[in-house]
């Protein structure tokens, strides 16, 4: 009997955990795919790179005889999520989106929620001069015109210009609360800009901002496709077991 083939679109810590836990199911062949946005990912992937839009993904699913598709990309990877949803429905295979829950505003938080990087950049001059920019490297150009501000930028890999003025820290989470508090104090940060990625790895900066009474410009998540969706690895495995 042929093993079921699962295409697992990675890009999140949940995807890594799911891939690891699925090794106990010999009746399932997992193709772990990464977009390639990071040159040194935390795990090896079966394939790296884009598919070429919906048409390319449809072709790959058919060519590789994929039976199941799980989208466990980053919560802000809206394009691939919509492409995965459309391609799975086009081919007619079961599709699931695994996405971690967003952070929820707590008592003491001072969040200014915005829908885009453009909106975030527009309001920053009103909030402070020293900004902790924790959005990764791909959207830095949206802030490059703010030459009157100073930015502390933390990311996994070095960015390409244009970038805003300031200092770059290359680091991968998780970060402790004490580390984040010390960082914010050392650089005299007045405002934090963050995407609402959810999860534990970088949540300490949100707690640190709360304790130091710093405002956080929080970029809301993009709209997701109307897919079958779960929020935990356990729930994703339960879904998969229905097809094995």
N, CA and C of each residue as an Amber inpcrd file, in Angstrom:
protein
   732
   0.8440000  -1.1990000   0.0000000   0.0000000   0.0000000   0.0000000
   0.8820000   1.2540000   0.0000000   0.6100000   2.1900000  -0.9010000
   1.4160000   3.3960000  -1.0280000   1.2400000   4.2980000   0.1890000
   2.3660000   4.8320000   0.6520000   2.2830000   5.7740000   1.7690000
   1.6130000   7.0710000   1.3190000   0.8790000   7.6940000   2.2300000
   0.3010000   9.0040000   1.9530000   1.4290000  10.0350000   1.9000000
   1.3170000  10.9690000   0.9620000   2.3320000  12.0100000   0.8190000
   1.7670000  13.3350000   1.3160000   2.4430000  13.8850000   2.3100000
   2.0450000  15.1680000   2.8820000   3.0370000  16.2430000   2.4570000
   2.5320000  17.3180000   1.8920000   3.3480000  18.5000000   1.6430000
   3.1630000  19.4390000   2.8270000   4.2230000  19.6200000   3.5980000
   4.1950000  20.4820000   4.7800000   4.9540000  21.7650000   4.4640000
   4.2180000  22.8580000   4.3820000   4.8290000  24.1560000   4.1110000
   5.2760000  24.7580000   5.4310000   6.5930000  24.8780000   5.6210000
   7.1450000  25.3390000   6.8810000   7.4090000  26.8320000   6.9040000
   8.0150000  27.2560000   8.0130000   8.2940000  28.6680000   8.2080000
   7.9740000  29.1200000   9.6170000   7.5330000  28.1860000  10.4480000
   7.1850000  28.4900000  11.8410000   7.7800000  27.4180000  12.7420000
   7.8840000  27.7240000  14.0250000   8.3720000  26.7290000  14.9810000
   7.4040000  25.5590000  15.0880000   6.1180000  25.8390000  14.8730000
   5.1180000  24.7590000  14.8970000   5.3590000  23.7690000  13.7670000
   5.7810000  24.2590000  12.6200000   6.0760000  23.3730000  11.4920000
   7.2310000  22.4390000  11.8270000   8.2450000  22.9750000  12.5000000
   9.3960000  22.1590000  12.8910000   8.9720000  21.0680000  13.8710000
   8.1580000  21.4360000  14.8460000   7.6840000  20.4470000  15.8190000
   6.8110000  19.3950000  15.1430000   5.9530000  19.8300000  14.2360000
   5.0760000  18.8860000  13.5390000   5.8900000  17.9110000  12.7070000
   6.8700000  18.4070000  11.9790000   7.7170000  17.5290000  11.1810000
   8.3990000  16.4900000  12.0580000   8.9130000  16.9150000  13.1910000
   9.6030000  15.9960000  14.1070000   8.6510000  14.9230000  14.6240000
   7.4670000  15.3130000  15.0090000   6.5300000  14.3550000  15.6040000
   5.9350000  13.4060000  14.5710000   5.9220000  13.8080000  13.3210000
   5.3560000  12.9410000  12.2880000   6.2890000  11.8020000  11.8900000
   7.5140000  11.8140000  12.4020000   8.4420000  10.7190000  12.0930000
   7.9640000   9.3910000  12.6600000   7.0700000   9.4400000  13.6370000
   6.5790000   8.1980000  14.2430000   5.4850000   7.5300000  13.4120000
   5.1450000   8.1250000  12.2750000   4.0920000   7.5610000  11.4290000
   4.7060000   7.0910000  10.1130000   5.1450000   5.8180000  10.0570000
   5.8190000   5.3120000   8.8510000   4.9090000   5.2630000   7.6300000
   3.6030000   5.3150000   7.8550000   2.6710000   5.2710000   6.7300000
   2.5210000   6.6300000   6.0510000   3.2970000   7.6130000   6.5210000
   3.1960000   8.9680000   5.9880000   4.5600000   9.4300000   5.4830000
   4.6060000   9.8860000   4.2460000   5.8150000  10.4980000   3.6870000
   5.6510000  12.0150000   3.7360000   6.5610000  12.6770000   4.4300000
   6.4620000  14.1240000   4.6220000   7.4760000  14.8380000   3.7400000
   6.9910000  15.7310000   2.9090000   7.8500000  16.6260000   2.1360000
   7.8030000  17.9860000   2.8230000   8.9090000  18.3410000   3.4590000
   8.9820000  19.5820000   4.2410000   9.5760000  20.6700000   3.3620000
   8.7930000  21.7020000   3.1080000   9.1980000  22.7530000   2.1750000
   9.3850000  24.0780000   2.8990000  10.4950000  24.7620000   2.5950000
  10.7680000  26.0870000   3.1420000  10.9130000  27.0890000   2.0060000
  10.5070000  28.3160000   2.2680000  10.5460000  29.3460000   1.2260000
  11.9680000  29.7500000   0.8710000  12.9080000  29.5870000   1.8060000
  14.2870000  29.9640000   1.5320000  14.6180000  31.3890000   1.8990000
  13.7710000  32.0270000   2.7080000  14.0200000  33.4150000   3.0980000
  15.1660000  33.5390000   4.0910000  15.5450000  32.4230000   4.7320000
  16.6870000  32.3940000   5.6500000  17.7120000  31.4210000   5.0990000
  18.9830000  31.8480000   4.9930000  20.0000000  31.0090000   4.3610000
  20.4100000  29.8300000   5.2360000  20.2700000  29.9840000   6.5660000
  20.6250000  28.9080000   7.4910000  19.4270000  28.5780000   8.3760000
  18.4590000  27.8250000   7.8440000  17.2760000  27.4880000   8.6430000
  17.6280000  26.5630000   9.7950000  16.7200000  26.4870000  10.7560000
  16.9540000  25.6770000  11.9520000  16.9020000  24.1820000  11.6590000
  16.2640000  23.7910000  10.5840000  16.1620000  22.3790000  10.2260000
  16.3790000  22.2250000   8.7270000  16.7220000  20.9980000   8.3210000
  16.8440000  20.7150000   6.8970000  15.4590000  20.5000000   6.3030000
  15.3140000  20.9260000   5.0620000  14.0400000  20.7820000   4.3670000
  14.1920000  19.8370000   3.1870000  13.0800000  19.2210000   2.7860000
  13.0850000  18.3590000   1.6110000  13.2620000  19.1770000   0.3430000
  12.7000000  20.3840000   0.3490000  12.8600000  21.3090000  -0.7780000
  12.8740000  22.7340000  -0.2380000  13.5720000  23.6060000  -0.9670000
  13.6950000  25.0070000  -0.5760000  13.3990000  25.8730000  -1.7840000
  12.5810000  26.9080000  -1.5740000  12.2640000  27.8430000  -2.6470000
  10.7780000  27.9170000  -2.9120000  10.3990000  28.9260000  -3.6720000
   8.9970000  29.1120000  -4.0120000   8.5240000  28.1170000  -5.0600000
   7.2370000  28.1310000  -5.3080000   6.6380000  27.2150000  -6.2820000
   6.2660000  27.9110000  -7.5870000   6.2750000  29.2470000  -7.5900000
   5.8400000  29.9600000  -8.7850000   4.3560000  30.2350000  -8.7810000
   3.8500000  30.6690000  -7.6290000   2.4380000  31.0310000  -7.5430000
   1.5250000  29.8210000  -7.4810000   0.2360000  30.0830000  -7.6400000
  -0.7650000  29.0150000  -7.5610000  -0.5270000  27.9710000  -8.6410000
  -0.2780000  28.4320000  -9.8620000  -0.0930000  27.4980000 -10.9830000
   1.0890000  26.5690000 -10.7360000   2.1840000  27.1260000 -10.2300000
   3.3480000  26.3010000  -9.9470000   3.0960000  25.3010000  -8.8340000
   2.3520000  25.7170000  -7.8130000   2.0440000  24.8190000  -6.7020000
   1.0970000  23.7150000  -7.1480000   0.1230000  24.0550000  -7.9710000
  -0.7840000  23.0370000  -8.5240000   0.0190000  22.0010000  -9.3080000
   0.9480000  22.4870000 -10.1310000   1.7790000  21.5720000 -10.9110000
   2.6170000  20.6660000 -10.0320000   3.1670000  21.2120000  -8.9620000
   3.9910000  20.4150000  -8.0530000   3.1510000  19.3510000  -7.3590000
   1.9760000  19.7310000  -6.8760000   1.0980000  18.7770000  -6.1890000
   0.7500000  17.6110000  -7.1100000   0.4360000  17.9220000  -8.3560000
   0.0750000  16.8590000  -9.3100000   1.2850000  16.0190000  -9.6890000
   2.3910000  16.6700000  -9.9370000   3.6030000  15.9680000 -10.3770000
   4.1170000  15.0210000  -9.2980000   4.0460000  15.4590000  -8.0380000
   4.5560000  14.6510000  -6.9260000   3.4830000  13.7700000  -6.2890000
   2.2700000  13.8110000  -6.8400000   1.1530000  13.0060000  -6.3220000
   0.9380000  13.2430000  -4.8290000   0.8650000  14.5200000  -4.4470000
   0.6480000  14.8950000  -3.0520000  -0.7910000  14.5630000  -2.6550000
  -0.9590000  13.9400000  -1.4840000  -2.2890000  13.5670000  -0.9930000
  -2.8760000  14.5890000  -0.0260000  -2.0030000  15.2400000   0.7550000
  -2.4500000  16.1390000   1.8200000  -1.5380000  17.3590000   1.8590000
  -2.0960000  18.4900000   2.2780000  -1.2970000  19.7130000   2.3640000
  -1.5610000  20.4060000   3.6940000  -0.4920000  20.7100000   4.4190000
  -0.6010000  21.5170000   5.6390000   0.2310000  22.7820000   5.4640000
  -0.4120000  23.8970000   5.6300000   0.2460000  25.1970000   5.5740000
   0.6020000  25.6050000   6.9980000   1.8840000  25.4870000   7.3400000
   2.3690000  25.9010000   8.6620000   3.4220000  26.9850000   8.4910000
   3.1590000  27.8970000   7.5610000   4.0670000  29.0040000   7.3130000
   3.9190000  30.0550000   8.4100000   4.7220000  31.1050000   8.3130000
   4.6670000  32.1870000   9.3000000   3.3130000  32.8810000   9.2270000
   2.7860000  33.3610000  10.3610000   1.4680000  34.0200000  10.3420000
   1.3720000  35.2220000   9.4080000   2.5170000  35.7850000   8.9840000
   2.4830000  36.9310000   8.0780000   2.7910000  36.5450000   6.6290000
   2.8920000  35.2480000   6.3530000   3.1460000  34.7900000   4.9840000
   1.8210000  34.6110000   4.2510000   1.1220000  35.7320000   4.0480000
  -0.2420000  35.6730000   3.5200000  -0.2940000  35.1340000   2.0990000
   0.6670000  35.4940000   1.2630000   0.6110000  35.0860000  -0.1460000
   0.6530000  33.5760000  -0.2950000   1.6000000  32.9210000   0.3760000
   1.6880000  31.4720000   0.2440000   0.4800000  30.7920000   0.8650000
  -0.0820000  31.3790000   1.9220000  -1.2730000  30.7750000   2.5280000
  -2.4500000  30.7920000   1.5600000  -2.6350000  31.9110000   0.8760000
  -3.7060000  31.9780000  -0.1190000  -3.4090000  31.0560000  -1.3000000
  -2.1380000  30.9880000  -1.7140000  -1.7770000  30.0960000  -2.8160000
  -2.0150000  28.6370000  -2.4440000  -1.6680000  28.2700000  -1.2090000
  -1.8620000  26.8940000  -0.7590000  -3.3400000  26.5380000  -0.7230000
  -4.1380000  27.4450000  -0.2060000  -5.5880000  27.2240000  -0.1340000
  -6.1750000  27.0480000  -1.5290000  -5.7940000  27.9230000  -2.4460000
  -6.3340000  27.8710000  -3.8080000  -5.8670000  26.6220000  -4.5380000
  -4.5770000  26.2930000  -4.4040000  -4.0350000  25.1300000  -5.1030000
  -4.6610000  23.8350000  -4.6000000  -4.7990000  23.7020000  -3.2850000
  -5.3950000  22.4840000  -2.7270000  -6.8250000  22.3090000  -3.2010000
  -7.5720000  23.4020000  -3.2580000  -8.9500000  23.3170000  -3.7350000
  -9.0170000  23.0480000  -5.2280000  -8.0570000  23.5650000  -5.9720000
  -8.0160000  23.3150000  -7.4110000  -7.7790000  21.8430000  -7.7010000
  -6.8290000  21.2500000  -6.9820000  -6.4940000  19.8430000  -7.1970000
  -7.5000000  18.9250000  -6.5060000  -8.0620000  19.3970000  -5.4010000
  -9.0420000  18.5990000  -4.6780000  -8.4390000  17.7070000  -3.6170000
  -7.3980000  18.2020000  -2.9260000  -6.8120000  17.4270000  -1.8320000
  -7.1230000  18.1150000  -0.5010000  -7.1720000  17.3520000   0.5960000
  -7.4100000  17.9560000   1.9100000  -6.3180000  18.9600000   2.2710000
  -6.7310000  20.0520000   2.8730000  -5.8150000  21.1540000   3.1900000
  -6.1140000  21.6620000   4.5900000  -5.0470000  21.9700000   5.3370000
  -5.1840000  22.4870000   6.6980000  -4.1990000  23.6280000   6.8910000
  -4.6370000  24.6400000   7.6120000  -3.7200000  25.7030000   8.0150000
  -3.4520000  25.5850000   9.5110000  -2.1700000  25.4610000   9.8590000
  -1.7380000  25.4360000  11.2560000  -1.1150000  26.7900000  11.5630000
  -1.7550000  27.5590000  12.4080000  -1.2620000  28.9030000  12.7170000
  -1.3350000  29.1400000  14.2220000  -0.2560000  29.6500000  14.7750000
  -0.2650000  29.9240000  16.2140000  -1.1840000  31.1010000  16.5210000
  -1.7540000  31.0750000  17.7110000  -2.6530000  32.1480000  18.1280000
  -1.8850000  33.4640000  18.2720000  -2.5180000  34.5770000  17.9500000
  -1.8540000  35.8750000  18.1280000  -1.7600000  36.2380000  19.5990000
  -0.8730000  37.1750000  19.8970000  -0.8370000  37.7180000  21.2550000
  -2.0890000  38.5330000  21.5110000  -2.5570000  38.4910000  22.7380000
  -3.7070000  39.2880000  23.1460000  -3.2410000  40.3980000  24.0840000
  -3.8010000  41.5580000  23.9150000  -3.4400000  42.7020000  24.7450000
  -3.8040000  42.4290000  26.2030000  -2.8540000  42.6660000  27.1000000
  -3.0520000  42.4360000  28.5310000  -3.1420000  43.7750000  29.2730000
  -3.6310000  43.6950000  30.5010000  -3.6790000  44.9020000  31.3260000
  -2.2710000  45.4670000  31.5040000  -2.1260000  46.7420000  31.2640000
  -0.8170000  47.3780000  31.3500000  -0.1270000  47.5460000  30.0210000
  -0.6190000  46.8630000  28.9830000  -0.0470000  47.0220000  27.6460000
  -0.4880000  48.3500000  27.0470000   0.4160000  49.0040000  26.3510000
   0.1040000  50.2210000  25.6080000   0.3800000  49.9480000  24.1370000
  -0.5930000  49.3150000  23.4800000  -0.4560000  48.9640000  22.0730000
  -1.1320000  50.0080000  21.2020000  -0.4600000  50.3560000  20.1170000
  -1.0970000  51.1010000  19.0360000  -1.1640000  50.1320000  17.8590000
  -2.3440000  49.5960000  17.5860000  -2.4830000  48.5640000  16.5640000
  -2.6980000  49.2020000  15.1950000  -1.9220000  48.7350000  14.2180000
  -1.9990000  49.2430000  12.8500000  -2.1010000  48.0640000  11.8910000
  -2.5160000  48.3540000  10.6660000  -2.7460000  47.2990000   9.6790000
  -1.5500000  47.0520000   8.7680000  -0.5790000  47.9730000   8.7650000
   0.5130000  47.8500000   7.8010000   1.7730000  48.5300000   8.3190000
   2.8950000  48.2080000   7.6730000   4.1440000  48.8870000   7.9920000
   4.0610000  50.3620000   7.6300000   3.3460000  50.6800000   6.5790000
   3.2050000  52.0790000   6.1900000   2.5350000  52.8850000   7.2960000
   1.4660000  52.3270000   7.8620000   0.7900000  53.0080000   8.9670000
   1.7090000  53.1390000  10.1780000   2.4870000  52.0970000  10.4420000
   3.4230000  52.1510000  11.5710000   4.4470000  53.2590000  11.3620000
   5.0130000  53.3210000  10.1620000   6.0220000  54.3410000   9.8680000
   5.4410000  55.7450000   9.9730000   4.1930000  55.8970000   9.5820000
   3.5670000  57.2260000   9.5910000   3.4370000  57.8020000  10.9980000
   3.2000000  56.9280000  11.9900000   2.9360000  57.4440000  13.3390000
   4.1690000  57.4690000  14.2360000   5.2600000  56.8390000  13.8160000
   6.4360000  56.7490000  14.6870000   6.9850000  58.1060000  15.1220000
   7.0900000  59.0990000  14.2320000   7.6520000  60.3840000  14.6790000
   6.8780000  61.0290000  15.8230000   5.6020000  60.6810000  15.9790000
   4.7980000  61.2490000  17.0580000   5.0620000  60.5570000  18.4000000
   5.6880000  59.3690000  18.3520000   5.7790000  58.5350000  19.5540000
   7.1370000  58.5670000  20.2320000   8.1910000  58.8170000  19.4770000
   9.5250000  58.8140000  20.0720000  10.6030000  58.8650000  19.0160000
  11.8510000  59.0090000  19.4730000  12.9910000  59.1340000  18.5660000
  13.8610000  57.8870000  18.5000000  13.7630000  57.0300000  19.5150000
  14.6020000  55.8270000  19.5580000  13.6830000  54.6050000  19.5170000
  13.7840000  53.8850000  18.4150000  12.8130000  52.8420000  18.0800000
  13.4830000  51.4720000  18.0900000  12.8370000  50.4960000  18.7250000
  13.2640000  49.0950000  18.6240000  12.3980000  48.4470000  17.5550000
  13.0170000  48.1520000  16.4130000  12.2950000  47.6360000  15.2530000
  12.5210000  46.1350000  15.1740000  11.4900000  45.3530000  15.4810000
  11.6230000  43.8870000  15.5380000  10.6420000  43.2570000  14.5580000
  10.8810000  43.5070000  13.2800000   9.9590000  43.0600000  12.2290000
  10.6450000  42.1480000  11.2240000  11.8860000  41.7000000  11.5060000
  12.6380000  40.9680000  10.5120000  13.3370000  41.9270000   9.5610000
  13.8660000  41.3890000   8.4580000  14.6730000  42.2230000   7.5610000
  13.9760000  42.6090000   6.2690000  12.8640000  41.9500000   5.9490000
  12.2920000  42.1310000   4.6220000  11.4990000  43.4200000   4.4630000
  11.0770000  44.0220000   5.5610000  10.2490000  45.2290000   5.4760000
  10.9690000  46.4790000   5.9790000  12.2660000  46.4080000   6.1660000
  12.9940000  47.5510000   6.7170000  12.9230000  48.7800000   5.8210000
  12.8360000  48.5630000   4.5180000  12.8190000  49.7010000   3.5890000
  11.6370000  50.6260000   3.8390000  10.5640000  50.0950000   4.4340000
   9.3780000  50.9140000   4.7090000   9.6740000  52.0160000   5.7430000
  10.7890000  51.8750000   6.4550000  11.1440000  52.8340000   7.5050000
  12.3990000  53.6380000   7.1590000  12.9870000  53.3570000   6.0020000
  14.2820000  53.9480000   5.6510000  14.2200000  55.4620000   5.4860000
  13.0380000  55.9930000   5.1730000  12.9220000  57.4430000   4.9540000
  12.8880000  58.2350000   6.2580000  12.7740000  57.5570000   7.3800000
  12.6600000  58.2460000   8.6730000  14.0560000  58.5690000   9.2110000
  14.7480000  59.4580000   8.5110000  16.1440000  59.7480000   8.8390000
  16.2990000  60.5020000  10.1590000  15.2150000  61.1050000  10.6250000
  15.3010000  61.8760000  11.8700000  15.2020000  60.9900000  13.1060000
  14.8890000  59.7040000  12.9140000  14.7660000  58.7640000  14.0260000
  15.9860000  57.8470000  14.0820000  16.1550000  57.1750000  15.2240000
  17.2320000  56.1940000  15.3830000  16.5930000  54.8440000  15.6920000
  17.0630000  53.8020000  14.9840000  16.4460000  52.4820000  15.0850000
  17.4470000  51.4410000  15.5800000  17.0140000  50.6430000  16.5390000
  17.6930000  49.4020000  16.8890000  16.9310000  48.2970000  16.1800000
  17.6210000  47.5780000  15.2930000  16.9560000  46.5860000  14.4450000
  17.5110000  45.2010000  14.7530000  16.6420000  44.2750000  15.1160000
  17.0710000  42.9140000  15.4340000  16.4690000  41.9480000  14.4300000
  17.3230000  41.0790000  13.8980000  16.8700000  40.1170000  12.8870000
  17.8450000  38.9430000  12.8750000  17.5090000  37.9200000  12.0980000
  18.3380000  36.7140000  12.0580000  19.5200000  36.8900000  11.1160000
  19.3000000  37.5290000   9.9600000  20.3460000  37.7050000   8.9620000
  20.4290000  39.1580000   8.5260000  21.5900000  39.5340000   7.9860000
  21.8180000  40.9180000   7.5740000  20.8530000  41.3290000   6.4670000
  20.3560000  42.5660000   6.5330000  19.3970000  43.0420000   5.5310000
  20.0920000  43.6400000   4.3160000  19.3050000  43.8590000   3.2760000
  19.7650000  44.5810000   2.0940000  19.2390000  46.0080000   2.1710000
  20.0090000  46.9730000   1.6490000  19.5300000  48.3580000   1.6790000
  18.3310000  48.5330000   0.7470000  17.5420000  49.5950000   1.0000000
  17.7480000  50.6530000   1.9860000  17.2540000  50.2370000   3.3710000
  17.9510000  50.7280000   4.3740000  17.5460000  50.4720000   5.7510000
  17.5530000  51.7900000   6.5240000  16.7850000  51.8660000   7.6040000
  16.7590000  53.1040000   8.3940000  18.0560000  53.2970000   9.1770000
  18.3110000  54.5040000   9.6650000  19.5290000  54.7670000  10.4350000
  19.4790000  54.1040000  11.8050000  20.6330000  53.6310000  12.2700000
  20.6740000  53.0170000  13.5890000  21.6590000  51.8790000  13.6690000
  21.3460000  50.8860000  14.4860000  22.2350000  49.7580000  14.7560000
  21.4840000  48.4540000  14.5300000  22.2120000  47.4570000  13.9950000
  21.6270000  46.1480000  13.7030000  22.1790000  45.1110000  14.6770000
  21.2890000  44.2970000  15.2240000  21.6710000  43.1570000  16.0530000
  21.2110000  41.8910000  15.3400000  22.1450000  40.9690000  15.0900000
  21.8030000  39.6930000  14.4750000  21.6610000  38.6500000  15.5770000
  20.4520000  38.1510000  15.7600000  20.1850000  37.1870000  16.8310000
  18.8860000  36.4560000  16.5380000  18.8070000  35.2370000  17.0450000
  17.5980000  34.4230000  16.9040000  17.0570000  34.1080000  18.3000000
  15.7440000  34.2970000  18.4860000  15.1330000  34.0210000  19.7720000
  15.1340000  32.5340000  20.0840000  14.6600000  32.1370000  21.2680000
  13.9500000  32.9730000  22.2440000  14.8830000  33.8470000  23.0760000
  14.3100000  34.9600000  23.5690000  15.0260000  35.8930000  24.4180000
  14.3350000  35.9370000  25.7800000  15.1300000  36.0580000  26.8350000
  14.5490000  36.0910000  28.1770000  14.0180000  37.4830000  28.4890000
  13.1310000  37.5430000  29.4670000  12.5780000  38.8310000  29.8750000
  13.6810000  39.7590000  30.3740000  14.6030000  39.2270000  31.1690000
  15.6820000  40.0680000  31.6970000  16.5540000  40.6100000  30.5720000
  16.8390000  39.7740000  29.5790000  17.6260000  40.2290000  28.4260000
  16.9330000  41.3760000  27.7060000  15.6240000  41.2490000  27.5340000
  14.8780000  42.2760000  26.8080000  14.8180000  43.5830000  27.5950000
  14.5960000  43.4800000  28.8980000  14.5610000  44.6900000  29.7300000
  15.9130000  45.4060000  29.6870000  16.9910000  44.6390000  29.8150000
  18.3280000  45.2390000  29.7850000  18.6150000  45.8800000  28.4320000
  18.1770000  45.2330000  27.3550000  18.3850000  45.7740000  26.0090000
  17.6520000  47.0990000  25.8320000  16.3980000  47.1300000  26.2400000
  15.5930000  48.3420000  26.0900000  16.1710000  49.4970000  26.9100000
  16.6590000  49.1790000  28.0990000  17.2510000  50.2240000  28.9390000
  18.5940000  50.6990000  28.3820000  19.4150000  49.7560000  27.9440000
  20.7570000  50.1040000  27.4690000  20.7040000  51.0300000  26.2590000
  19.7510000  50.7730000  25.3810000  19.6390000  51.5860000  24.1640000
  18.6320000  52.7270000  24.3160000  18.1040000  52.9010000  25.5070000
  17.1650000  53.9940000  25.7950000  16.0080000  54.0230000  24.7840000
  15.4310000  52.8410000  24.5790000  14.3450000  52.6970000  23.6120000
  13.0860000  53.3870000  24.1360000  12.4080000  54.0930000  23.2400000
  11.1730000  54.8050000  23.5890000   9.9260000  54.1570000  22.9930000
  10.0980000  53.4180000  21.8850000   8.9650000  52.7870000  21.1920000
   9.4260000  51.4550000  20.6170000   8.5480000  50.4550000  20.6380000
   8.8130000  49.1630000  20.0040000   7.8490000  48.9890000  18.8350000
   8.3670000  48.4820000  17.7200000   7.5180000  48.1050000  16.5900000
   7.6130000  46.5950000  16.4260000   6.4750000  45.9250000  16.4210000
   6.4510000  44.4650000  16.3540000   5.2860000  43.9940000  15.5040000
   5.4850000  42.8710000  14.8360000   4.3700000  42.1750000  14.2000000
   3.7260000  41.2580000  15.2370000   2.4230000  41.0780000  15.1530000
   1.7420000  40.1910000  16.1000000   1.9030000  38.7440000  15.6420000
   3.1200000  38.2380000  15.8470000   3.4390000  36.8890000  15.3880000
   2.9250000  35.8110000  16.3220000   2.6760000  36.1570000  17.5880000
   2.2480000  35.1540000  18.5450000   3.4100000  34.2710000  18.9780000
   3.1140000  33.3080000  19.8280000   4.1370000  32.3710000  20.2840000
   4.9540000  32.9070000  21.4420000   5.8800000  32.0630000  21.9210000
   6.6670000  32.3790000  23.1080000   8.0520000  32.9400000  22.8030000
   8.5940000  32.6550000  21.6180000  10.0070000  32.9370000  21.3490000
  10.3660000  34.4060000  21.4980000   9.4700000  35.3030000  21.1070000
   9.7840000  36.7360000  21.1710000   8.7810000  37.5120000  22.0190000
   7.9810000  36.8010000  22.8080000   6.9640000  37.4920000  23.6090000
   7.5820000  38.2880000  24.7480000   8.7950000  37.9430000  25.1550000
   9.4190000  38.6420000  26.2860000   9.5440000  40.1350000  26.0260000
   9.7380000  40.5260000  24.7770000   9.8550000  41.9630000  24.4840000
   8.5370000  42.6820000  24.7730000   7.4100000  41.9800000  24.5880000
   6.1020000  42.5790000  24.8610000   5.9100000  42.7450000  26.3690000
   6.3370000  41.7440000  27.1260000   6.2620000  41.8320000  28.5870000
   7.2000000  42.9250000  29.0930000   8.3850000  43.0040000  28.5040000
   9.3430000  44.0390000  28.9020000   8.7730000  45.4290000  28.6520000
   8.1270000  45.6090000  27.5080000   7.5060000  46.9020000  27.2050000
   6.4280000  47.2350000  28.2280000   5.6630000  46.2290000  28.6220000
   4.6170000  46.4310000  29.6290000   5.2290000  46.8800000  30.9550000
   6.2880000  46.2020000  31.3630000   6.9010000  46.5260000  32.6530000
   7.5720000  47.8950000  32.6510000   8.0670000  48.3160000  31.4810000
   8.7440000  49.6080000  31.3780000   7.8130000  50.7130000  30.8950000
   6.5340000  50.3730000  30.7130000   5.5140000  51.3420000  30.2620000
   5.8780000  51.9720000  28.9190000   6.3770000  51.1460000  27.9960000
   6.7240000  51.6220000  26.6590000   5.5930000  51.3160000  25.6840000
   5.3100000  52.2170000  24.7520000   4.2980000  51.9260000  23.7350000
   4.8180000  50.9090000  22.7230000   3.9180000  50.0720000  22.2390000
   4.2350000  49.0840000  21.2080000   3.3430000  49.3460000  20.0010000
   3.9580000  49.6370000  18.8750000   3.2090000  49.7190000  17.6230000
   3.0840000  48.2910000  17.1110000   1.8720000  47.7370000  17.2050000
   1.6300000  46.3330000  16.9060000   0.9660000  46.2020000  15.5410000
   1.6670000  45.5280000  14.6300000   1.1420000  45.3410000  13.2850000
   0.2450000  44.1100000  13.2720000  -0.9970000  44.3180000  12.9070000
  -1.9740000  43.2340000  12.8990000  -1.6450000  42.2130000  11.8170000
  -2.1340000  41.0130000  12.0140000  -1.9290000  39.9600000  11.0260000
  -2.7320000  40.2380000   9.7600000  -2.2170000  39.7480000   8.6300000
  -3.0010000  39.8690000   7.3980000  -4.2060000  38.9400000   7.4310000
  -5.0940000  39.1240000   6.5030000  -6.2790000  38.2710000   6.3930000
  -5.8760000  36.8800000   5.9310000  -6.4400000  35.8600000   6.5570000
  -6.1770000  34.4830000   6.1690000  -7.2450000  34.0050000   5.1870000
  -6.9160000  33.0160000   4.3580000  -7.9510000  32.4110000   3.5130000
  -8.9560000  31.6540000   4.3780000 -10.1540000  31.4010000   3.8560000
 -11.1880000  30.7000000   4.6460000 -10.9260000  29.1990000   4.7230000
  -9.7620000  28.8470000   5.2280000  -9.3310000  27.4510000   5.2540000
  -9.7520000  26.7650000   6.5440000  -9.7050000  25.4300000   6.5140000
  -9.8120000  24.6450000   7.7360000  -8.5710000  24.9640000   8.5600000
  -8.7520000  25.3930000   9.8080000  -7.6320000  25.9590000  10.5560000
  -7.5730000  25.3860000  11.9660000  -6.3440000  25.0910000  12.4260000
  -6.1140000  24.6880000  13.8140000  -4.9770000  25.5320000  14.3720000
  -4.8230000  25.5010000  15.6970000  -3.8730000  26.3990000  16.3500000
  -2.7890000  25.6770000  17.1430000  -2.8190000  24.3440000  17.1370000
  -1.8010000  23.5800000  17.8620000  -1.3220000  22.4130000  17.0160000
  -0.1140000  21.9530000  17.3150000   0.4310000  20.7920000  16.6170000
  -0.4090000  19.5550000  16.9180000  -0.8660000  19.4010000  18.1480000
  -1.7180000  18.2600000  18.5050000  -2.9580000  18.2050000  17.6230000
  -3.5810000  19.3530000  17.4120000  -4.7910000  19.3940000  16.5860000
  -4.4730000  19.0640000  15.1360000  -3.3120000  19.4760000  14.6590000
  -2.9170000  19.1560000  13.2880000  -2.7060000  17.6560000  13.1200000
  -2.1020000  17.0210000  14.1170000  -1.8960000  15.5690000  14.0570000
  -3.2350000  14.8420000  14.1060000  -4.1370000  15.2910000  14.9430000
  -5.4750000  14.6880000  14.9930000  -6.1440000  14.7600000  13.6250000
  -5.9940000  15.8840000  12.9570000  -6.5730000  16.0440000  11.6130000
  -5.9380000  15.0610000  10.6390000  -4.6180000  14.9360000  10.6950000
  -3.9140000  14.0380000   9.7840000  -4.3220000  12.5830000   9.9730000
  -4.5220000  12.1870000  11.2200000  -4.8340000  10.7850000  11.5060000
  -6.1420000  10.3480000  10.8700000  -7.0010000  11.2920000  10.5270000
  -8.2460000  10.9470000   9.8390000  -8.0050000  10.3970000   8.4420000
  -6.8070000  10.6340000   7.9030000  -6.5280000  10.2300000   6.5270000
  -5.5250000   9.0870000   6.4430000  -5.0660000   8.5780000   7.5800000
  -4.0590000   7.5090000   7.5800000  -4.6810000   6.1660000   7.9270000
